[in-house]
Amino acid sequence: MGALAPPFIGDSWLASPVYINPNPNPNPNRNSLRALSFASPLFARCSPASASNSNSASWASGERWAWARERRRGGGAFDEIVDGEVFKYYAEGEWRKSNSGKSVSIINPTTRKVQYKVQACTQEEVNKVMEAAKAAQKAWARTPLWKRAELLHKAAAILKEHRAPIAECLVKEIAKPAKDAVSEVVRSGDLVSYTAEEGVRVLGEGKLLLSDSFPGNERNKYCLASKIPLGVVLAIPPFNYPVNLAVSKIAPALIAGNALVLKPPTQGAVAALHMIHCFHLAGFPKGLISCVTGKGSEIGDFLTMHPGVNCISFTGGDTGIAISKKAGMIPLQMELGGKDACIVLEDADLDLVAANIVKGGFSYSGQRCTAVKVVLVMESVADALVEKVNAKLAKLKVGPPEEDSDITPVVTESSANFIEGLVTDAKEKGATFCQEYKREGNLIWPLLLDHVRPDMRIAWEEPFGPVLPVIRISSVEEGIHHCNASNFGLQGCVFTRDINKAIMIADAMETGTVQINSAPARGPDHFPFQGLKDSGIGSQGITNSINMMTKVKSTVINLPAPSYTMG
């Protein structure tokens, strides 16, 4: 494999290759145990004002931020995280090389050539990380809430300040469009700050229970209930949001008084390492935060079954089911994908529906757990809707992420092959192709499949790519039945002008969230986010995550005699 033009780090140029293990999972797109890398000097066009908007980092033409300018503003701060051509792992407040002498390579999805390398950590190094985390957590739990929040706010500011080099990692490692990469980093900083503020509120309140509220008791017992840390939280984010879905686990864990061990996805590890360095620069205690990289086959099970882990927060695919069976008696927070259905009624605003289908189904090439993954449309309006969606798909820009294309390469060749398998099956079984199927390497052009039937794989399986099936239905009940027959239950959406029908359909859909007249979405980040059935365990969202990463402790005061306040 040939190397890419090497990234510019500090004062040196670096060549960094990459390899990705074949994924044994049925859907390789959803494998979370991968890892990531750094950036090249090609970065970006972003106006500072627009980048601060976490919802839309709209990029004004003519505004260009060169990587050289970012470096003058502090980009050299990342020099210490790399040794030669291999990025280090983070343990006990230091950036270290693994004693294994081995590395894991990361492939650029666009060029399909080696881009970066990360350390292949050993099980012994994982043991040392866990020991340090346990010791650091004890001291951190005694740190006042306001001081924990203060450090999180500092980390958030540093993260947003260095959005350019981190975003460049996302562009090169996971082919995320440049403007979306910046938006992810800025959104992540906002999430960390919000978590700091919410944590002070949620954890700063205890609860007082009086014994006489239960029948047969006098008021002679006062119960003081408070929330205390779990201990060491293991966080495993997915490749598609390796920064945002990492900090959504890191920040709640830290504000709650826990230590945090991060195992980043391989395809996405270097962006995560840069993010972790922002927490390092903020001044968190040594050992409290760690980031270990390596092959899932060597340290994946070892991490998730480690006796030092007191909680696991995982986002990914089938791997999560295996983790849940091996983890033992510890709290689990898992989001494992979805087959999010879009039910379209006859009275729906079809222009609104078409816009949301294209945005919800094809943004980031459909590589989102909350992407629209099947359209269930009433037969009477199906032709009109398909025509409108096709018109919008024709306007999407297909190409490399550096050019802010709407459709960029999917993350790995195995992912592209999986998607192609679904397309081939649909073709063999008679689906209508609204566009010609086109693929170059990992780049797949957007494709709408009409007249899909339940006997086709694409009707049930999660493609995690820019291919969307349309199933024509004759009744609302048929649409609800198809939605609920799925083994997934993450999100869904319904489009209608009748709010009464919308509420009844939403209640009938067996999903963790139902969007009314909008595409599925994760966020804003403080909203509850959860899946039913095979889509996950527990609930995310900032407040829910803080609560999940704590446990309740009760202290009971026993009085010698009943005591009542007389006013």
Coordinates of C-alpha atoms in Angstrom, one line a residue, residues 25-549:
N25 CA -20.2 -9.0 12.1
P26 CA -23.1 -9.2 9.6
N27 CA -23.0 -5.5 9.2
P28 CA -19.4 -4.3 9.2
N29 CA -20.5 -0.7 9.3
R30 CA -21.6 -1.0 12.9
N31 CA -18.5 -2.4 14.4
S32 CA -17.4 -0.1 17.2
L33 CA -14.1 -1.6 18.2
R34 CA -12.0 0.4 15.7
A35 CA -9.7 3.4 16.0
L36 CA -8.6 6.7 14.4
S37 CA -5.8 9.2 13.5
F38 CA -4.6 12.8 12.7
A39 CA -4.7 15.4 9.9
S40 CA -3.1 16.8 6.8
P41 CA -2.5 20.4 6.0
L42 CA -5.4 20.6 3.6
F43 CA -7.8 22.0 6.2
A44 CA -10.7 24.0 5.8
R45 CA -12.9 26.8 5.1
C46 CA -14.7 27.9 8.2
S47 CA -15.8 31.2 9.5
P48 CA -15.2 31.4 13.3
A49 CA -18.7 32.8 13.8
S50 CA -20.5 30.1 11.9
A51 CA -18.3 27.3 13.5
S52 CA -19.5 28.4 16.9
N53 CA -23.0 27.4 15.9
S54 CA -23.3 23.7 16.8
N55 CA -26.4 23.2 14.7
S56 CA -25.0 24.4 11.4
A57 CA -21.4 25.3 10.9
S58 CA -22.3 27.1 7.6
W59 CA -19.1 27.9 5.7
A60 CA -19.0 31.3 4.1
S61 CA -17.3 31.4 0.7
G62 CA -14.1 33.3 0.8
E63 CA -13.5 32.5 4.5
R64 CA -10.5 30.1 4.6
W65 CA -8.7 28.9 7.7
A66 CA -5.5 27.3 6.7
W67 CA -3.9 24.7 8.9
A68 CA -0.9 26.9 9.1
R69 CA -3.0 29.6 10.8
E70 CA -4.4 27.0 13.2
R71 CA -0.8 26.0 14.0
R72 CA 0.1 29.6 14.8
R73 CA -2.9 29.6 17.1
G74 CA -1.7 26.6 19.0
G75 CA -1.7 23.6 16.7
G76 CA 1.8 22.6 17.9
A77 CA 0.1 21.7 21.2
F78 CA -0.4 18.3 19.7
D79 CA 3.3 17.5 19.1
E80 CA 3.6 15.3 22.1
I81 CA 0.9 12.8 21.2
V82 CA 2.9 11.3 18.3
D83 CA 6.2 9.5 18.0
G84 CA 7.6 9.2 14.5
E85 CA 4.7 8.0 12.5
V86 CA 2.7 6.3 15.3
F87 CA 0.3 8.1 17.7
K88 CA 0.7 7.4 21.3
Y89 CA -1.8 6.2 23.9
Y90 CA -2.7 8.2 27.0
A91 CA -2.2 6.8 30.5
E92 CA -1.4 8.3 33.9
G93 CA -1.3 11.8 32.5
E94 CA 1.3 10.9 29.9
W95 CA 1.5 10.1 26.2
R96 CA 3.2 6.7 25.9
K97 CA 4.5 4.2 23.4
S98 CA 3.2 0.6 23.8
N99 CA 5.7 -2.0 24.9
S100 CA 4.3 -4.3 22.3
G101 CA 6.3 -2.5 19.6
K102 CA 3.3 -2.9 17.3
S103 CA 0.8 -0.6 15.8
V104 CA -2.6 -0.6 14.2
S105 CA -3.0 1.1 10.9
I106 CA -5.9 3.3 9.7
I107 CA -7.0 3.5 6.1
N108 CA -8.3 6.7 4.5
P109 CA -11.7 5.8 3.2
T110 CA -11.3 8.1 0.2
T111 CA -7.9 6.9 -1.1
R112 CA -8.1 3.5 0.5
K113 CA -4.4 3.9 1.4
V114 CA -2.7 3.8 4.7
Q115 CA -3.1 7.2 6.4
Y116 CA -2.1 6.9 10.1
K117 CA -1.0 4.5 12.8
V118 CA -1.9 4.1 16.5
Q119 CA -0.3 2.0 19.3
A120 CA -1.3 -1.6 19.8
C121 CA -1.7 -1.7 23.5
T122 CA -1.2 -4.8 25.5
Q123 CA -3.3 -6.4 28.2
E124 CA -0.7 -5.6 30.8
E125 CA -0.8 -1.9 29.8
V126 CA -4.6 -2.1 30.2
N127 CA -4.1 -3.5 33.7
K128 CA -1.9 -0.6 34.6
V129 CA -4.4 1.9 33.2
M130 CA -7.1 0.3 35.4
E131 CA -5.0 0.4 38.5
A132 CA -4.2 4.1 37.9
A133 CA -7.9 4.9 37.2
K134 CA -9.0 3.3 40.4
A135 CA -6.5 5.2 42.5
A136 CA -7.3 8.5 40.7
Q137 CA -11.0 8.1 41.1
K138 CA -10.8 8.0 44.9
A139 CA -9.3 11.4 45.0
W140 CA -11.5 12.8 42.2
A141 CA -14.7 11.7 44.2
R142 CA -13.5 14.0 47.0
T143 CA -13.1 16.9 44.6
P144 CA -15.9 19.5 45.0
L145 CA -18.5 19.6 42.2
W146 CA -17.7 23.2 41.3
K147 CA -14.1 22.2 40.7
R148 CA -15.0 19.3 38.5
A149 CA -17.3 21.6 36.5
E150 CA -14.5 24.2 36.2
L151 CA -12.1 21.7 34.6
L152 CA -14.8 20.5 32.2
H153 CA -15.5 24.1 31.1
K154 CA -11.8 24.5 30.5
A155 CA -11.6 21.3 28.4
A156 CA -14.6 22.5 26.4
A157 CA -13.0 25.8 25.5
I158 CA -9.7 24.1 24.5
L159 CA -11.6 21.6 22.4
K160 CA -13.4 24.3 20.5
E161 CA -10.2 26.3 20.1
H162 CA -8.5 23.4 18.4
R163 CA -11.5 22.4 16.3
A164 CA -9.5 22.7 13.0
P165 CA -6.9 19.9 13.5
I166 CA -9.4 17.7 15.2
A167 CA -11.9 18.2 12.3
E168 CA -9.1 17.4 9.8
C169 CA -8.7 14.0 11.5
L170 CA -12.4 13.3 11.0
V171 CA -12.1 14.2 7.3
K172 CA -9.1 11.9 6.7
E173 CA -10.1 9.0 8.9
I174 CA -13.9 8.6 8.4
A175 CA -14.5 10.8 5.3
K176 CA -16.7 13.2 7.2
P177 CA -17.5 16.3 5.1
A178 CA -15.3 19.1 6.3
K179 CA -18.1 21.4 7.5
D180 CA -19.7 18.6 9.4
A181 CA -16.4 17.7 11.0
V182 CA -16.0 21.2 12.4
S183 CA -19.6 21.1 13.6
E184 CA -19.1 17.8 15.4
V185 CA -16.1 19.2 17.4
V186 CA -17.9 22.5 18.3
R187 CA -21.0 20.6 19.3
S188 CA -18.9 18.4 21.5
G189 CA -17.5 21.4 23.3
D190 CA -21.0 22.6 23.9
L191 CA -22.0 19.2 25.2
V192 CA -19.1 19.2 27.7
S193 CA -20.0 22.7 29.0
Y194 CA -23.7 21.8 29.3
T195 CA -22.8 18.6 31.2
A196 CA -20.7 20.6 33.7
E197 CA -23.6 22.9 34.4
E198 CA -26.3 20.2 34.5
G199 CA -24.1 18.0 36.7
V200 CA -23.8 20.7 39.3
R201 CA -27.6 21.0 39.4
V202 CA -28.4 17.3 39.3
L203 CA -25.7 16.1 41.7
G204 CA -25.9 19.1 44.0
E205 CA -29.4 18.1 45.2
G206 CA -30.0 15.2 47.7
K207 CA -33.3 13.8 48.9
L208 CA -34.8 13.7 52.4
L209 CA -37.4 10.9 53.2
L210 CA -39.3 10.9 56.4
S211 CA -40.4 7.5 57.9
D212 CA -43.9 8.5 58.8
S213 CA -44.9 8.8 55.2
F214 CA -45.2 4.9 55.2
P215 CA -48.1 3.3 57.0
G216 CA -47.4 2.2 60.6
N217 CA -44.4 4.4 61.2
E218 CA -43.8 7.5 63.3
R219 CA -41.4 10.3 62.3
N220 CA -38.3 8.9 64.0
K221 CA -36.2 8.2 61.0
Y222 CA -34.7 10.6 58.5
C223 CA -33.3 9.1 55.3
L224 CA -30.7 11.2 53.4
A225 CA -30.3 9.9 49.8
S226 CA -27.5 11.1 47.6
K227 CA -25.8 10.1 44.3
I228 CA -22.3 8.8 44.4
P229 CA -19.9 7.7 41.6
L230 CA -19.8 4.1 40.3
G231 CA -16.0 4.0 40.0
V232 CA -14.3 3.4 36.6
V233 CA -16.4 3.9 33.4
L234 CA -15.3 2.3 30.2
A235 CA -16.4 4.3 27.2
I236 CA -16.5 2.8 23.7
P237 CA -17.7 5.2 20.9
P238 CA -18.4 4.3 17.2
F239 CA -16.5 5.4 14.1
N240 CA -19.1 7.8 12.8
Y241 CA -19.0 10.2 15.8
P242 CA -15.7 9.4 17.5
V243 CA -15.5 12.8 19.2
N244 CA -19.1 13.7 20.0
L245 CA -20.2 10.2 21.1
A246 CA -17.0 10.0 23.1
V247 CA -17.5 13.2 25.1
S248 CA -21.2 12.3 25.6
K249 CA -19.8 9.5 27.8
I250 CA -16.7 11.2 29.1
A251 CA -18.2 14.4 30.5
P252 CA -21.1 12.8 32.4
A253 CA -18.7 10.2 33.9
L254 CA -16.3 12.9 35.1
I255 CA -18.8 15.3 36.5
A256 CA -20.3 12.4 38.5
G257 CA -16.9 11.7 40.1
N258 CA -15.9 8.7 38.1
A259 CA -12.6 7.8 36.3
L260 CA -12.8 7.3 32.6
V261 CA -11.1 4.8 30.3
L262 CA -11.7 5.4 26.5
K263 CA -11.3 2.7 23.9
P264 CA -11.8 4.7 20.7
P265 CA -12.9 3.0 17.4
T266 CA -9.9 2.1 15.2
Q267 CA -11.4 4.1 12.3
G268 CA -11.6 7.3 14.3
A269 CA -8.9 6.8 17.0
V270 CA -6.7 9.7 16.1
A271 CA -9.5 12.3 16.3
A272 CA -10.3 10.8 19.7
L273 CA -6.7 11.0 20.8
H274 CA -6.6 14.7 19.9
M275 CA -9.8 15.2 21.8
I276 CA -8.3 13.5 24.9
H277 CA -5.3 15.8 24.7
C278 CA -7.7 18.7 25.1
F279 CA -8.7 17.2 28.5
H280 CA -5.0 16.7 29.3
L281 CA -4.3 20.4 28.6
A282 CA -7.2 21.3 30.8
G283 CA -5.3 19.9 33.8
F284 CA -7.3 16.9 34.9
P285 CA -5.6 14.7 37.6
K286 CA -3.2 12.0 36.4
G287 CA -4.7 8.6 35.9
L288 CA -8.3 9.9 35.9
I289 CA -8.6 9.8 32.1
S290 CA -7.0 7.2 29.9
C291 CA -7.2 6.3 26.2
V292 CA -6.0 2.9 25.0
T293 CA -5.8 2.0 21.4
G294 CA -5.3 -1.4 19.8
K295 CA -7.0 -4.3 18.1
G296 CA -10.4 -5.3 19.5
S297 CA -9.4 -9.0 19.1
E298 CA -6.5 -8.5 21.5
I299 CA -7.8 -6.0 24.2
G300 CA -11.6 -5.7 23.4
D301 CA -12.9 -8.6 25.6
F302 CA -10.1 -8.0 28.1
L303 CA -11.4 -4.4 28.6
T304 CA -15.1 -5.2 28.7
M305 CA -14.6 -8.1 31.1
H306 CA -12.0 -6.4 33.3
P307 CA -12.8 -6.6 37.0
G308 CA -11.7 -2.9 37.4
V309 CA -14.6 -1.7 35.2
N310 CA -17.7 -0.6 37.0
C311 CA -19.8 0.7 34.1
I312 CA -19.7 0.4 30.3
S313 CA -21.1 2.9 27.9
F314 CA -21.0 1.6 24.3
T315 CA -22.3 2.8 21.0
G316 CA -22.0 0.5 18.0
G317 CA -23.5 -2.7 16.6
D318 CA -23.6 -6.4 17.2
T319 CA -20.5 -6.2 19.3
G320 CA -22.6 -4.6 22.0
I321 CA -24.8 -7.7 22.4
A322 CA -21.7 -9.8 22.9
I323 CA -20.4 -7.3 25.5
S324 CA -23.7 -7.4 27.4
K325 CA -23.4 -11.1 27.8
K326 CA -19.9 -11.0 29.1
A327 CA -19.8 -7.8 31.2
G328 CA -21.3 -9.2 34.4
M329 CA -23.2 -7.3 37.1
I330 CA -22.3 -3.8 36.1
P331 CA -24.5 -1.0 34.7
L332 CA -24.6 -0.9 30.9
Q333 CA -25.6 1.9 28.6
M334 CA -25.8 0.8 24.9
E335 CA -27.0 2.1 21.6
L336 CA -26.7 -0.6 19.0
G337 CA -28.3 0.8 15.8
G338 CA -31.7 0.9 14.2
K339 CA -33.9 0.5 11.2
D340 CA -35.6 3.8 11.6
A341 CA -38.9 3.8 9.7
C342 CA -40.5 6.9 8.1
I343 CA -44.3 6.5 7.9
V344 CA -45.9 8.9 5.4
L345 CA -49.7 9.5 5.5
E346 CA -51.9 10.7 2.6
D347 CA -52.3 14.2 4.1
A348 CA -48.6 14.8 4.6
D349 CA -46.8 17.8 3.2
L350 CA -44.8 16.0 0.6
D351 CA -42.2 18.7 0.1
L352 CA -41.4 18.6 3.8
V353 CA -41.3 14.8 3.7
A354 CA -39.0 14.8 0.7
A355 CA -36.6 17.3 2.3
N356 CA -36.5 15.2 5.5
I357 CA -36.0 11.9 3.7
V358 CA -33.0 13.3 1.8
K359 CA -31.5 14.9 4.9
G360 CA -32.4 12.1 7.3
G361 CA -31.5 9.2 4.9
F362 CA -28.4 10.5 3.1
S363 CA -26.5 13.0 5.3
Y364 CA -23.0 11.6 6.0
S365 CA -23.8 9.0 3.4
G366 CA -26.4 7.4 5.6
Q367 CA -23.8 6.3 8.2
R368 CA -25.9 7.4 11.2
C369 CA -27.8 5.3 13.7
T370 CA -30.7 7.7 13.4
A371 CA -30.8 7.8 9.6
V372 CA -34.1 7.1 7.8
K373 CA -33.6 3.5 6.8
V374 CA -37.0 2.6 5.3
V375 CA -39.8 4.7 3.9
L376 CA -43.4 3.4 4.5
V377 CA -45.6 5.5 2.3
M378 CA -49.3 5.3 1.5
E379 CA -49.8 4.1 -2.1
S380 CA -51.9 7.0 -3.1
V381 CA -49.1 9.5 -2.6
A382 CA -46.1 7.3 -3.3
D383 CA -45.5 8.3 -6.9
A384 CA -45.5 12.0 -6.0
L385 CA -43.2 11.5 -3.1
V386 CA -40.7 9.4 -5.0
E387 CA -40.6 12.0 -7.7
K388 CA -39.8 14.8 -5.3
V389 CA -37.1 12.7 -3.5
N390 CA -35.5 11.8 -6.8
A391 CA -35.3 15.5 -7.8
K392 CA -33.5 16.3 -4.6
L393 CA -31.1 13.4 -4.8
A394 CA -30.1 14.6 -8.3
K395 CA -28.8 17.8 -6.7
L396 CA -26.6 16.1 -4.1
K397 CA -22.8 16.5 -4.6
V398 CA -20.9 13.3 -4.6
G399 CA -17.1 13.3 -4.0
P400 CA -14.3 13.6 -1.4
P401 CA -15.0 15.0 2.0
E402 CA -12.4 17.8 1.6
E403 CA -14.8 19.4 -1.0
D404 CA -17.7 19.3 1.4
S405 CA -19.5 16.8 -0.7
D406 CA -23.0 15.6 0.4
I407 CA -22.1 12.0 -0.3
T408 CA -18.6 10.9 0.6
P409 CA -17.0 7.4 0.7
V410 CA -18.3 5.0 3.3
V411 CA -15.8 4.1 6.0
T412 CA -14.4 0.8 4.8
E413 CA -14.3 -1.4 1.7
S414 CA -16.1 -4.1 3.7
S415 CA -18.9 -1.7 4.5
A416 CA -19.2 -0.8 0.8
N417 CA -19.3 -4.6 -0.1
F418 CA -22.1 -5.2 2.5
I419 CA -24.2 -2.3 1.0
E420 CA -23.6 -3.7 -2.5
G421 CA -24.8 -7.1 -1.3
L422 CA -28.1 -5.5 -0.1
V423 CA -28.5 -3.7 -3.5
T424 CA -27.8 -6.9 -5.4
D425 CA -30.4 -8.8 -3.4
A426 CA -33.0 -6.1 -4.1
K427 CA -32.2 -6.1 -7.8
E428 CA -32.6 -9.9 -8.1
K429 CA -35.9 -9.7 -6.3
G430 CA -37.4 -7.0 -8.5
A431 CA -37.0 -3.6 -6.7
T432 CA -37.3 -0.5 -8.9
F433 CA -34.0 1.4 -9.2
C434 CA -34.7 5.1 -9.3
Q435 CA -31.1 5.8 -10.1
E436 CA -28.4 3.7 -11.7
Y437 CA -26.3 1.9 -9.0
K438 CA -22.8 3.4 -9.2
R439 CA -19.8 2.7 -7.0
E440 CA -16.1 3.7 -7.2
G441 CA -14.0 2.2 -4.4
N442 CA -15.8 3.1 -1.1
L443 CA -17.8 5.8 -2.8
I444 CA -21.4 4.8 -3.5
W445 CA -23.8 7.2 -5.3
P446 CA -27.1 7.9 -3.6
L447 CA -29.8 5.3 -4.5
L448 CA -33.5 5.2 -3.9
L449 CA -35.1 1.7 -4.2
D450 CA -38.9 1.8 -4.9
H451 CA -41.4 -1.1 -4.7
V452 CA -39.3 -2.9 -2.1
R453 CA -41.0 -5.9 -0.6
P454 CA -40.6 -7.5 2.8
D455 CA -38.8 -10.5 1.3
M456 CA -35.8 -8.3 0.4
R457 CA -32.9 -7.9 2.8
I458 CA -32.9 -4.1 2.5
A459 CA -36.4 -4.1 4.0
W460 CA -35.0 -5.2 7.4
E461 CA -31.2 -4.9 7.5
E462 CA -29.4 -1.7 8.3
P463 CA -27.3 -0.7 5.3
F464 CA -25.4 2.2 7.0
G465 CA -24.9 3.7 3.5
P466 CA -26.6 6.0 0.9
V467 CA -29.2 3.5 -0.1
L468 CA -32.8 3.9 0.9
P469 CA -35.8 1.5 0.4
V470 CA -39.4 2.6 -0.2
I471 CA -42.2 0.3 0.7
R472 CA -45.7 1.2 -0.5
I473 CA -48.4 0.5 2.1
S474 CA -52.2 0.4 1.8
S475 CA -53.0 1.3 5.5
V476 CA -51.4 2.9 8.5
E477 CA -51.7 -0.4 10.3
E478 CA -49.5 -2.0 7.7
G479 CA -46.8 0.6 8.2
I480 CA -46.9 0.2 12.0
H481 CA -46.8 -3.5 11.7
H482 CA -43.6 -3.4 9.5
C483 CA -42.0 -0.9 11.9
N484 CA -42.7 -3.1 14.9
A485 CA -41.7 -6.4 13.2
S486 CA -38.1 -5.2 13.1
N487 CA -35.7 -6.5 15.7
F488 CA -34.6 -2.8 16.1
G489 CA -36.4 -0.1 17.9
L490 CA -34.3 3.1 18.0
Q491 CA -36.3 5.9 16.4
G492 CA -39.0 6.4 13.8
C493 CA -41.0 9.3 12.3
V494 CA -44.4 10.0 11.1
F495 CA -45.6 12.7 8.6
T496 CA -49.1 13.9 8.8
R497 CA -51.1 17.1 9.3
D498 CA -53.4 15.4 11.7
I499 CA -51.8 15.7 15.2
N500 CA -54.3 13.2 16.6
K501 CA -53.2 10.5 14.1
A502 CA -49.6 11.4 14.7
I503 CA -49.9 10.9 18.5
M504 CA -51.7 7.6 18.1
I505 CA -49.2 6.3 15.5
A506 CA -46.3 7.5 17.7
D507 CA -47.7 5.6 20.7
A508 CA -48.1 2.4 18.6
M509 CA -44.5 2.5 17.2
E510 CA -42.1 0.3 19.3
T511 CA -39.2 2.7 19.2
G512 CA -37.3 4.7 21.8
T513 CA -38.2 8.0 20.1
V514 CA -40.7 9.1 17.5
Q515 CA -40.3 12.3 15.6
I516 CA -43.4 14.0 14.3
N517 CA -43.0 15.8 10.9
S518 CA -39.2 15.6 11.1
A519 CA -36.6 13.0 10.3
P520 CA -35.1 10.9 13.2
A521 CA -32.2 12.6 15.0
R522 CA -30.0 12.3 18.0
G523 CA -30.2 15.5 19.9
P524 CA -30.1 18.2 21.0
D525 CA -27.7 16.3 23.2
H526 CA -29.7 16.9 26.4
F527 CA -32.8 15.1 25.0
P528 CA -33.3 11.5 26.2
F529 CA -32.0 9.1 23.6
Q530 CA -32.7 5.4 23.9
G531 CA -33.5 2.3 21.9
L532 CA -35.9 -0.6 22.4
K533 CA -35.3 -4.3 21.6
D534 CA -32.0 -4.9 19.9
S535 CA -31.3 -1.2 19.6
G536 CA -29.9 -0.8 23.1
I537 CA -30.0 -0.8 26.9
G538 CA -30.7 2.2 29.0
S539 CA -31.1 5.8 28.1
Q540 CA -28.6 8.5 27.0
G541 CA -28.8 12.3 26.9
I542 CA -26.8 14.4 29.3
T543 CA -29.0 14.2 32.4
N544 CA -29.8 10.5 31.9
S545 CA -26.1 9.7 31.5
I546 CA -25.1 11.5 34.6
N547 CA -27.8 9.6 36.6
M548 CA -26.8 6.3 35.0
M549 CA -23.2 6.8 36.0

